[in-house]
Coordinates of C-alpha atoms in Angstrom, one line a residue:
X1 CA -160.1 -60.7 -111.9
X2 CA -160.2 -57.7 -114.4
X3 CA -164.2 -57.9 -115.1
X4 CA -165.2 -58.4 -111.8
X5 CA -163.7 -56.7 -109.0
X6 CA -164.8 -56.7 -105.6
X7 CA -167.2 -54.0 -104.7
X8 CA -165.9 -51.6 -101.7
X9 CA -167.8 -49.1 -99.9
X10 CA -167.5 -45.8 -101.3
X11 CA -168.5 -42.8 -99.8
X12 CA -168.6 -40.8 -102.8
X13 CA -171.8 -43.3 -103.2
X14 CA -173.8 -41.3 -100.5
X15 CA -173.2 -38.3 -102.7
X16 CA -174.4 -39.9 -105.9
X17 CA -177.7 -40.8 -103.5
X18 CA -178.1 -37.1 -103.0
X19 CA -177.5 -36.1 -106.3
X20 CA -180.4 -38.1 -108.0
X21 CA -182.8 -37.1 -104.8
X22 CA -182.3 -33.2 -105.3
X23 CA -181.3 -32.9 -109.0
X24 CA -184.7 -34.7 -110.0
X25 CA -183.2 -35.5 -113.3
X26 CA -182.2 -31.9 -113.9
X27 CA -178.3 -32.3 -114.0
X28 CA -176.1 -35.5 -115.3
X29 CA -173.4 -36.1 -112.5
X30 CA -169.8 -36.4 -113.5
X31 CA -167.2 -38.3 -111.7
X32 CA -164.1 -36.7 -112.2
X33 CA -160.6 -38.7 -110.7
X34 CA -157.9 -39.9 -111.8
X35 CA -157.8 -43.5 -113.6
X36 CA -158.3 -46.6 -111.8
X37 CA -159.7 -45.0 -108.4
X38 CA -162.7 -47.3 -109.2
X39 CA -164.9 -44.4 -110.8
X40 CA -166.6 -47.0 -113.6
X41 CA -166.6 -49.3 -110.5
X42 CA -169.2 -47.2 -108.6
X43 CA -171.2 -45.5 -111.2
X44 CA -171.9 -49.0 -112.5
X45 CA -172.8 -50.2 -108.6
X46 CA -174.7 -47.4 -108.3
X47 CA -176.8 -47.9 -111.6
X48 CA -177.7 -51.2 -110.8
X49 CA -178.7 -50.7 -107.1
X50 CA -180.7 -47.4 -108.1
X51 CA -182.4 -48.0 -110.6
X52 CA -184.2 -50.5 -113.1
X53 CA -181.9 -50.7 -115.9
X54 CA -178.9 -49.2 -117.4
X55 CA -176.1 -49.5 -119.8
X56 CA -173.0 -48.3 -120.2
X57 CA -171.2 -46.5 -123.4
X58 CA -167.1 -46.6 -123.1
X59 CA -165.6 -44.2 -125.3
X60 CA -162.5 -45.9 -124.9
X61 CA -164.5 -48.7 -126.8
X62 CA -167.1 -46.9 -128.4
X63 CA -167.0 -47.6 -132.1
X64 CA -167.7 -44.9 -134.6
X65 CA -171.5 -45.7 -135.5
X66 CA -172.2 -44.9 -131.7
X67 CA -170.3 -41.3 -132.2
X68 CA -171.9 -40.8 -135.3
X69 CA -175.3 -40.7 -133.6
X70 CA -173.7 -37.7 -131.5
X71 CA -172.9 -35.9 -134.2
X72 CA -175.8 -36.5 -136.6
X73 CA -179.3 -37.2 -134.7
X74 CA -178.7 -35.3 -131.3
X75 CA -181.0 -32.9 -133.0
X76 CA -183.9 -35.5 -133.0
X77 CA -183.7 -37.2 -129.8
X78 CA -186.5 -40.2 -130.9
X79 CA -184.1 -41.0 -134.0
X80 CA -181.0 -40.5 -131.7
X81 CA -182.3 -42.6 -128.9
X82 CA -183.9 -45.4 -131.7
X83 CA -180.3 -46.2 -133.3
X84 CA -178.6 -45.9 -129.6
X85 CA -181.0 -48.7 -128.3
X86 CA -180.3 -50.8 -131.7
X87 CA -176.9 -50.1 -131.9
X88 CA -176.4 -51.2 -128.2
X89 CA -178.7 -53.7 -128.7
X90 CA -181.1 -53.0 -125.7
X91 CA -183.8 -50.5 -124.8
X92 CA -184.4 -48.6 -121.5
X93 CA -187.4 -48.5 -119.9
X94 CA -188.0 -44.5 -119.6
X95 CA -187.8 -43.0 -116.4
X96 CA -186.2 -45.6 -114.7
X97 CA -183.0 -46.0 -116.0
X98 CA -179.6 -44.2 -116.4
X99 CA -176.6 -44.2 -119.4
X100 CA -173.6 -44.1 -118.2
X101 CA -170.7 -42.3 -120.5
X102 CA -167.6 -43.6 -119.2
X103 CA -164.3 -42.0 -120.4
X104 CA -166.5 -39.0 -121.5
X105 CA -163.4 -36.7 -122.3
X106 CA -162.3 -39.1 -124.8
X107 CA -165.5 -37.7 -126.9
X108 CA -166.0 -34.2 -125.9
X109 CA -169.4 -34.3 -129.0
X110 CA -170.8 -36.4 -125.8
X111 CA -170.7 -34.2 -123.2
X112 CA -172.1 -31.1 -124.7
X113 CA -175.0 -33.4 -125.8
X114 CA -175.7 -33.6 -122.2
X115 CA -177.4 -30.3 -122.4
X116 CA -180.3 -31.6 -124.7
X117 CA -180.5 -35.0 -123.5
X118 CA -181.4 -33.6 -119.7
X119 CA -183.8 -31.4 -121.1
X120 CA -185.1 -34.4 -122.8
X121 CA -185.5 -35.7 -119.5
X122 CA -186.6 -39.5 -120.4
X123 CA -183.0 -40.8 -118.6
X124 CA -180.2 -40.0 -116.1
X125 CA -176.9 -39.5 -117.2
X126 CA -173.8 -40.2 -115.2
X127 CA -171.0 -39.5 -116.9
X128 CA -167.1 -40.2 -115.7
X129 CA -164.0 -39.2 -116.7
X130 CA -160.3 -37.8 -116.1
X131 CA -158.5 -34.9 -117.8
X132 CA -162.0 -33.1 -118.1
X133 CA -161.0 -29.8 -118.3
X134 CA -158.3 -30.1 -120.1
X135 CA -157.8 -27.7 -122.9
X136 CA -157.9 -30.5 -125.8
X137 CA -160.9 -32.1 -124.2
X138 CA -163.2 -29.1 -123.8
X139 CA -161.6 -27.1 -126.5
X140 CA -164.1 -26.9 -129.1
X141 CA -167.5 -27.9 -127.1
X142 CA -169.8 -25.3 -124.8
X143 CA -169.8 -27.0 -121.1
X144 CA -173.2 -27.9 -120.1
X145 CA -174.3 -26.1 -116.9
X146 CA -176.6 -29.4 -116.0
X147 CA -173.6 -31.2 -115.0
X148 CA -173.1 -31.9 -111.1
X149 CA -169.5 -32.2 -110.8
X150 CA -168.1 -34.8 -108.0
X151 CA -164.4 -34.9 -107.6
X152 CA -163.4 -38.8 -106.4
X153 CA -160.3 -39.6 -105.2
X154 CA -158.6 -42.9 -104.0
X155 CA -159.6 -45.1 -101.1
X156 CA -159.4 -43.1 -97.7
X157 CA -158.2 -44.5 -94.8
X158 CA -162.0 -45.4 -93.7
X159 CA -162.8 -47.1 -96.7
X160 CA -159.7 -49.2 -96.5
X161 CA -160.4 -50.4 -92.9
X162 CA -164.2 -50.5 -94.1
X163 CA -162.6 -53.0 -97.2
X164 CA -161.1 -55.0 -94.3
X165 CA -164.5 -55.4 -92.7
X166 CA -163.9 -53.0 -89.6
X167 CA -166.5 -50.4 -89.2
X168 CA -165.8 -49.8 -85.2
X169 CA -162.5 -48.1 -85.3
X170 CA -163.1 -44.6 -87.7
X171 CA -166.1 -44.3 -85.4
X172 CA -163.3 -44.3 -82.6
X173 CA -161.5 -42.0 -84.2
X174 CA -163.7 -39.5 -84.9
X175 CA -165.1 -39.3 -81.2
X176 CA -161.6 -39.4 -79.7
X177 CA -161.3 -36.6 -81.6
X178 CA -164.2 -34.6 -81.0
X179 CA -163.8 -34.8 -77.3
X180 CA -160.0 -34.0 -78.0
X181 CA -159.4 -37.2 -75.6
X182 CA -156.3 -39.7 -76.4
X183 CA -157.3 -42.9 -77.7
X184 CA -155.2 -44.7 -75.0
X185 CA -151.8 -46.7 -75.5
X186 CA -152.6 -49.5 -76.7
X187 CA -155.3 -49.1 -78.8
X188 CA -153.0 -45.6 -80.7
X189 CA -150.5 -48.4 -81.8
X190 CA -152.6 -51.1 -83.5
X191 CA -154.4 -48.4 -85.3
X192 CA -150.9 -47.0 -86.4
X193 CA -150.3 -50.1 -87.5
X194 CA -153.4 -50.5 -90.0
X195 CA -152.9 -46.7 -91.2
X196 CA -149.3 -47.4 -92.0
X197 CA -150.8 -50.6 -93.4
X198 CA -152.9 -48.2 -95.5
X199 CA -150.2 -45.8 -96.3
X200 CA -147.7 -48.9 -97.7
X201 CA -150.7 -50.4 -100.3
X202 CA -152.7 -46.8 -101.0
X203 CA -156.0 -46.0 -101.7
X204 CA -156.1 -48.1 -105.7
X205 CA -158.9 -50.5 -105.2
X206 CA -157.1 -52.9 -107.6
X207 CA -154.0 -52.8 -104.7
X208 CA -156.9 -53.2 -101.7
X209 CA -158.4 -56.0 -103.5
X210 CA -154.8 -57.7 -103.5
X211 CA -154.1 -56.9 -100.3
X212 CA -157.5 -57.8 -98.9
X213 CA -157.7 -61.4 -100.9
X214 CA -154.2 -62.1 -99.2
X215 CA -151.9 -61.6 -101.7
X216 CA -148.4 -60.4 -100.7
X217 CA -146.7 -57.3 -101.1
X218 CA -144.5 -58.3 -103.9
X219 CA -148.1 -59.0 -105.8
X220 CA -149.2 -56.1 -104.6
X221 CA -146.5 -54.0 -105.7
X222 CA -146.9 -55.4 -109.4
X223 CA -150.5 -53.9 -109.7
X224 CA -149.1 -50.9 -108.3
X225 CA -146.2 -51.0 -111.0
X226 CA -148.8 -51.6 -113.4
X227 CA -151.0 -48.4 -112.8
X228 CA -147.9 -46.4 -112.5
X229 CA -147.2 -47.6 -116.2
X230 CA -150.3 -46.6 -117.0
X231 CA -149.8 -42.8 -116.0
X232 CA -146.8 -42.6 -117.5
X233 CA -148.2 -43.7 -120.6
X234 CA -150.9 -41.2 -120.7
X235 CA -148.5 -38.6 -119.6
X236 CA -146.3 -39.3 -122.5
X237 CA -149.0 -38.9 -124.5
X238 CA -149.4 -35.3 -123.6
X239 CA -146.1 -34.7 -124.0
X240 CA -146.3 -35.4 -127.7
X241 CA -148.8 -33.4 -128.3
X242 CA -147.5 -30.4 -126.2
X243 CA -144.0 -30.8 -126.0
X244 CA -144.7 -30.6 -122.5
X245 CA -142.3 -32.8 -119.8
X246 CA -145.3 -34.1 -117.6
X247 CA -144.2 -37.7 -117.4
X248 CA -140.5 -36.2 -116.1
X249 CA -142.8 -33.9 -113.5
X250 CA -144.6 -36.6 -112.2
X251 CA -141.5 -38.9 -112.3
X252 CA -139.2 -36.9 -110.6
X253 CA -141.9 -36.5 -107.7
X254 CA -140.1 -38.7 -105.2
X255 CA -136.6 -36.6 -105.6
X256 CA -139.1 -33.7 -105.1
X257 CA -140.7 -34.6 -101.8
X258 CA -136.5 -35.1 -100.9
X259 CA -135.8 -32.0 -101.2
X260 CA -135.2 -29.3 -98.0
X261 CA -139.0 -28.7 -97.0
X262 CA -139.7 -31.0 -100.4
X263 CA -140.1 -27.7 -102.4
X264 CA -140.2 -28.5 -106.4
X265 CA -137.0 -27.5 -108.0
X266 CA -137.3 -27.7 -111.9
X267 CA -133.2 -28.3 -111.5
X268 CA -134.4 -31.9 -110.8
X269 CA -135.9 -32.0 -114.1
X270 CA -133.5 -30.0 -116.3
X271 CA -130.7 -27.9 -115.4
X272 CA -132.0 -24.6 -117.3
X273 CA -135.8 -25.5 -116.7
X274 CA -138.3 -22.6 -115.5
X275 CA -141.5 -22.4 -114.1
X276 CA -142.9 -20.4 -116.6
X277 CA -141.6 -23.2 -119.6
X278 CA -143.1 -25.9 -117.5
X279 CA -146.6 -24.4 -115.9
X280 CA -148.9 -26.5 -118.1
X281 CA -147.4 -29.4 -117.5
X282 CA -147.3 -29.3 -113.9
X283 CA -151.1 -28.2 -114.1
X284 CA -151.4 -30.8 -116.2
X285 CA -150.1 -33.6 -113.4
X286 CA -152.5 -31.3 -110.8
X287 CA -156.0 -31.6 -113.4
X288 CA -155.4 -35.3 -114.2
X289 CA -155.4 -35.6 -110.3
X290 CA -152.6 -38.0 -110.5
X291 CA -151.1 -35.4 -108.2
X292 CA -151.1 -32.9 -105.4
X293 CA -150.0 -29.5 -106.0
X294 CA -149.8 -27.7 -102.6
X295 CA -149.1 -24.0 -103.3
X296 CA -147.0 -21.4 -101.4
X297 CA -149.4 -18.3 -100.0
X298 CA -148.0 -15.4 -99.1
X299 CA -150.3 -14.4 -96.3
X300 CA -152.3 -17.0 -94.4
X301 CA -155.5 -15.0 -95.1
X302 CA -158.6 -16.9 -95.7
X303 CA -159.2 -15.9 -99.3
X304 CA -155.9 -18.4 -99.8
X305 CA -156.4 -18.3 -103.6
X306 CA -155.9 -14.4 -103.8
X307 CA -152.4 -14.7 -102.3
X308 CA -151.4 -17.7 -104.4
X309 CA -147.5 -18.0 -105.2
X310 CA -148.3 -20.6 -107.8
X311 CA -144.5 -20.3 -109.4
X312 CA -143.5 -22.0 -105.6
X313 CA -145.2 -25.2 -104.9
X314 CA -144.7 -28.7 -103.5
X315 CA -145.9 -31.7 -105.9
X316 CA -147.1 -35.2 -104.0
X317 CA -148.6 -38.1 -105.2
X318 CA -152.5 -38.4 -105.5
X319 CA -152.1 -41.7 -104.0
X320 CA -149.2 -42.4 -100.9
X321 CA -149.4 -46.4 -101.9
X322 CA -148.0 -45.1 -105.6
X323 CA -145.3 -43.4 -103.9
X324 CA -144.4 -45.8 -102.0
X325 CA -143.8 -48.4 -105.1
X326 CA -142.0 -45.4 -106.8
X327 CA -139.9 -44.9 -104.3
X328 CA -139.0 -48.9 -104.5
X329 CA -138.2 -48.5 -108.4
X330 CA -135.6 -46.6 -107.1
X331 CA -134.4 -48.4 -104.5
X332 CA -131.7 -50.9 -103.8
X333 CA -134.1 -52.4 -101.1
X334 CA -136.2 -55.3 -102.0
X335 CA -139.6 -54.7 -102.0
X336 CA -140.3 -56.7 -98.9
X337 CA -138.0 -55.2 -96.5
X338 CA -139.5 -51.8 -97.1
X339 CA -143.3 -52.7 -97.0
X340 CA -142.1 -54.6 -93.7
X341 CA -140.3 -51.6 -92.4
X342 CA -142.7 -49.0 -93.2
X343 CA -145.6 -50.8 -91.7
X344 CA -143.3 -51.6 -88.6
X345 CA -142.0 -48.3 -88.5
X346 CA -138.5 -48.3 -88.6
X347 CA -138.0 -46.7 -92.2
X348 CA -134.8 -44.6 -91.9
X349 CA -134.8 -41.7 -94.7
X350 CA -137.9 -41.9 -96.8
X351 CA -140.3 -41.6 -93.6
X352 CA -140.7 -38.1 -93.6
X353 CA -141.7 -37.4 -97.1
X354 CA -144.2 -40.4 -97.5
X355 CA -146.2 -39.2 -94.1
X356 CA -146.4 -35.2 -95.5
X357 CA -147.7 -37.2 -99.0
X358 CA -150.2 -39.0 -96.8
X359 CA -151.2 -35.9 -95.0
X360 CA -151.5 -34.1 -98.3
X361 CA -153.7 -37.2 -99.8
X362 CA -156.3 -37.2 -97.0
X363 CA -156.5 -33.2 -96.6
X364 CA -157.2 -33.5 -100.5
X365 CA -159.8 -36.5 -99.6
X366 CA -161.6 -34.1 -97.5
X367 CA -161.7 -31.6 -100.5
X368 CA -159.4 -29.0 -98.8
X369 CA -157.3 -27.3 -102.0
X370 CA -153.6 -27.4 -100.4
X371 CA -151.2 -24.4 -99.7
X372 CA -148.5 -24.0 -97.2
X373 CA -147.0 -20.6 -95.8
X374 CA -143.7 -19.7 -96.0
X375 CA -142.6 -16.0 -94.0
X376 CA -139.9 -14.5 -92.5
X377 CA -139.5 -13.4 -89.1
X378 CA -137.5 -11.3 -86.8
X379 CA -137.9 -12.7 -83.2
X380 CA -136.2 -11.0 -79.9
X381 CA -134.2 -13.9 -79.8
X382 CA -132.3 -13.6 -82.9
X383 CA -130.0 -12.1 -84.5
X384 CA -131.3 -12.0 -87.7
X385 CA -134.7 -12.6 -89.4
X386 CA -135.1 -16.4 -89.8
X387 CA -137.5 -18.1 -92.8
X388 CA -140.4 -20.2 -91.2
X389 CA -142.5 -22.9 -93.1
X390 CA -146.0 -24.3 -91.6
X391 CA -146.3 -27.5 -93.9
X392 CA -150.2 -27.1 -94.4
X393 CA -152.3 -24.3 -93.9
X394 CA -156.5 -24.7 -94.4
X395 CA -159.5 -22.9 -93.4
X396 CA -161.7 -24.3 -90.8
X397 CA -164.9 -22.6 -89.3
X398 CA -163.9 -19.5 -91.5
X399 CA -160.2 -19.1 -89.5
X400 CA -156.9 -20.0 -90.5
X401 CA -155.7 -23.2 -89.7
X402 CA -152.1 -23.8 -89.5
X403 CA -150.4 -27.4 -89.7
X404 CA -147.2 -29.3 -89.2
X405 CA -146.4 -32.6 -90.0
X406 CA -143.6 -34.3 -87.8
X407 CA -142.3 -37.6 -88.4
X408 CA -139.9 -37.0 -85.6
X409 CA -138.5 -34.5 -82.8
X410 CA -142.4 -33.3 -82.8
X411 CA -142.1 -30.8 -79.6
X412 CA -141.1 -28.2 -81.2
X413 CA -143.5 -25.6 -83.4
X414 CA -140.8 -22.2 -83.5
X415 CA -142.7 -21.8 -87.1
X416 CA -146.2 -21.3 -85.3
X417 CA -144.9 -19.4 -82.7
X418 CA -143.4 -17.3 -85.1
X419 CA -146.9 -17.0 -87.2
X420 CA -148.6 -15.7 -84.4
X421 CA -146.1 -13.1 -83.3
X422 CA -145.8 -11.6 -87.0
X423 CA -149.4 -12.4 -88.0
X424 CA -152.5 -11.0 -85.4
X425 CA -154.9 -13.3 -87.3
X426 CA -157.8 -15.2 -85.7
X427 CA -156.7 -18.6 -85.9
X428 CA -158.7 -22.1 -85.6
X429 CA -156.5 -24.6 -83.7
X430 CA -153.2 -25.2 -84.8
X431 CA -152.5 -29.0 -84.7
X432 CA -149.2 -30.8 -84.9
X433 CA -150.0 -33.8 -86.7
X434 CA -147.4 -36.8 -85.7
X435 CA -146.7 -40.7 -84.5
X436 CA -147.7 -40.8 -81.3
X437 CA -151.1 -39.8 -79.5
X438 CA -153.8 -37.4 -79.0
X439 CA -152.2 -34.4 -76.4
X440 CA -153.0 -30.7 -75.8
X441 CA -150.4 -28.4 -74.5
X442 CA -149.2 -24.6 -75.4
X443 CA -152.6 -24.1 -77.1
X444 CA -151.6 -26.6 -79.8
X445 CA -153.6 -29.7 -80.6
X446 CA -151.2 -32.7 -80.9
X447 CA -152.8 -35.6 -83.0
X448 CA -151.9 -39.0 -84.8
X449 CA -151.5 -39.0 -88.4
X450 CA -154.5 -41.4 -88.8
X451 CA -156.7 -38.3 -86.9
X452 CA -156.0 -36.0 -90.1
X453 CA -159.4 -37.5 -91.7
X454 CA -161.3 -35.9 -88.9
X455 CA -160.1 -32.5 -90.0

């Protein structure tokens, strides 16, 4: 099962298309995700489908000889390029093939080679990798400027229904949408039920393949179990070699997303922690993409990076199908019961948190960075000034646009009406993103959870 997984539809693959049409061999492309969102997967697909021949070097395998050539011969690409093709014990057919570097910031020597071997221009180069920028990785190399960077992230909600063979219903989606129209009764709950289908196995393909060949969710939540594992290993990692608490970050994430308004509290994770003790770390968590910082701004202007409060944040999960089995380590539940209730929708507590994670994941997915607005205000009505939250805040068309997430009691927004009395902003619609369907009323745009992709 490990060697040959199922091939799913990617989108990122359209982008790869466009990269080798405009970039005419002038730039390598670098996947950059987290591990096990399929990036070898798709570069591999895409190698074979594209073009005549290829191979692949894993420096996760790589043995020192290959490296060596790096080091020694990069100078002299013929000699480079002889002992590559003996040493992999193939050649390539100029012109019409690609090497793939897979792990890539495992040997930094690699990807500052890119620089000459584009130049070179006898092969592509796709290179993948996680942890990229990371200050070990990149520490002692010069970045080259011919890469093409493409940021993947796990299976959206369209590629899982495309993974179970459905191409009419994003389609749906998307025009129901468009013509701000409600997808009717009916057809609103069964595709609730698939998205909160989605939302219980995530976005892993390893978890998809299971879920897709029919395996159950106890199965299912064993490959999840297993990746989680595997985060917290390389987290640990880090945290040897910078004293650094990532793997308690990223472990205390459910307890986080708890929280009043799921604010990060470094109380969870030591009683006298601060934020300036523990920055890199959480930017660690963020750059390895196995998480979602969404950071507080403290105007909803559209230059949102300039107003950054990065010291108050909120930390989800890159993928809401992790979450979920974290959220079962934890749990006196079995693992059956939840999957069942969460996909039925009658999940007491937890609800709230895993839908903002979701909401979070598939803003991210359309490559929206993630910040949230928190103000006070002094209404009429009040006595005293009151603190308002809106959960999401992007920029669409070039306005602000403000976002809540309701999991329940969704008719009220005091926090946008409160924005646009304190705030004369031009504003692109606000939308109230919750269970049931597609409604517009008060000048807010009510929509299902599943309609965030369309944002």
């Amino acid at each position: 099962m490990e060697d040959h997984p199922m091939i799913f539809k990617r989108k990122i693959y359209d982008k790869l298309l466009e990269w080798k049409k405009m970039s005419g061999g002038t730039s390598a492309v670098m996947l950059e995700g987290a591990r096990r969102i399929g990036k070898s997967t798709i570069a591999e697909t895409f190698a074979q489908n594209e073009y005549k021949d290829y191979f692949i070097i894993d420096f996760a395998k790589a043995n020192k000889d290959i490296k060596n050539n790096f080091a020694e011969n990069i100078g002299n690409l013929d000699v480079f390029f002889r002992n590559l093709f003996l040493l992999m014990g193939k050649a390539l057919p100029e012109h019409e093939a690609v090497i793939i570097f897979d792990e890539v910031q495992l040997f930094p020597l690699a990807r500052q080679a890119i620089k000459y071997l584009v130049a070179d221009g006898r092969y592509d180069y796709i290179e993948t990798g996680s942890l990229i920028s990371i200050k070990k990785n990149v520490q002692d190399i010069l970045i080259p400027s011919e890469e093409y960077k493409l940021k993947m992230y796990p299976m959206d909600f369209e590629e899982f229904l495309w993974a179970n063979q459905d191409t009419v219903t994003a389609p749906a989606i998307r025009e129901a949408f468009a013509a701000r129209t409600a997808m009717g009764e009916a057809i609103h709950r069964k595709i609730m039920k698939n998205f909160r289908t989605y939302m219980a196995v995530g976005g892993m393909p390893q978890a998809v393949e299971a879920f897709v060949s029919g395996k159950d969710y106890t199965q299912i939540d064993f490959i999840k179990r297993n990746i989680l594992a595997l985060y917290e290993d390389d987290l640990r990692k880090y945290d040897q070699d910078n004293k650094e608490k990532a793997s308690v970050i990223y472990k205390t994430i459910p307890e986080q997303l708890e929280n009043h308004n799921s604010h990060f509290k470094f109380s969870l994770v030591d009683k006298n922690a601060r934020y300036v003790n523990y920055m890199e770390a959480v930017n660690f968590v963020a750059e390895s993409m196995i998480g979602n910082e969404c950071i507080n701004i403290t105007a909803p202007e559209i230059a949102m990076e300039a107003y950054a409060d990065r010291s108050n944040f909120k930390l989800y999960m890159g993928d809401t199908g992790l979450l979920v089995t974290q959220i079962l380590q934890s749990s006196e539940d079995t693992e059956m019961s939840i999957y069942k209730s969460l996909i039925f929708d009658n999940l007491g507590i937890n609800q709230g948190m895993i839908l903002e994670n979701m909401v979070g994941q598939m803003l991210r997915a359309n490559g929206y960075s993630l910040y949230f607005h928190e103000f006070l205000y002094h209404s009429k009505d009040s006595a005293k000034e009151k603190k308002y939250e809106i959960d999401f805040v992007i920029v669409r068309k070039k306005k602000i646009c403000p976002i809540e997430v309701k999991s329940s009691g969704y008719r009220s927004h005091a926090s946008f009406d409160a924005l646009i009395q304190k705030y004369p902003i031009k504003m692109e619609d606000r939308y109230i993103i919750y269970g049931k369907d597609l409604k517009y009323e008060d000048g807010v745009t009510y929509i299902p959870f599943y309609m965030t992709m369309c944002l």
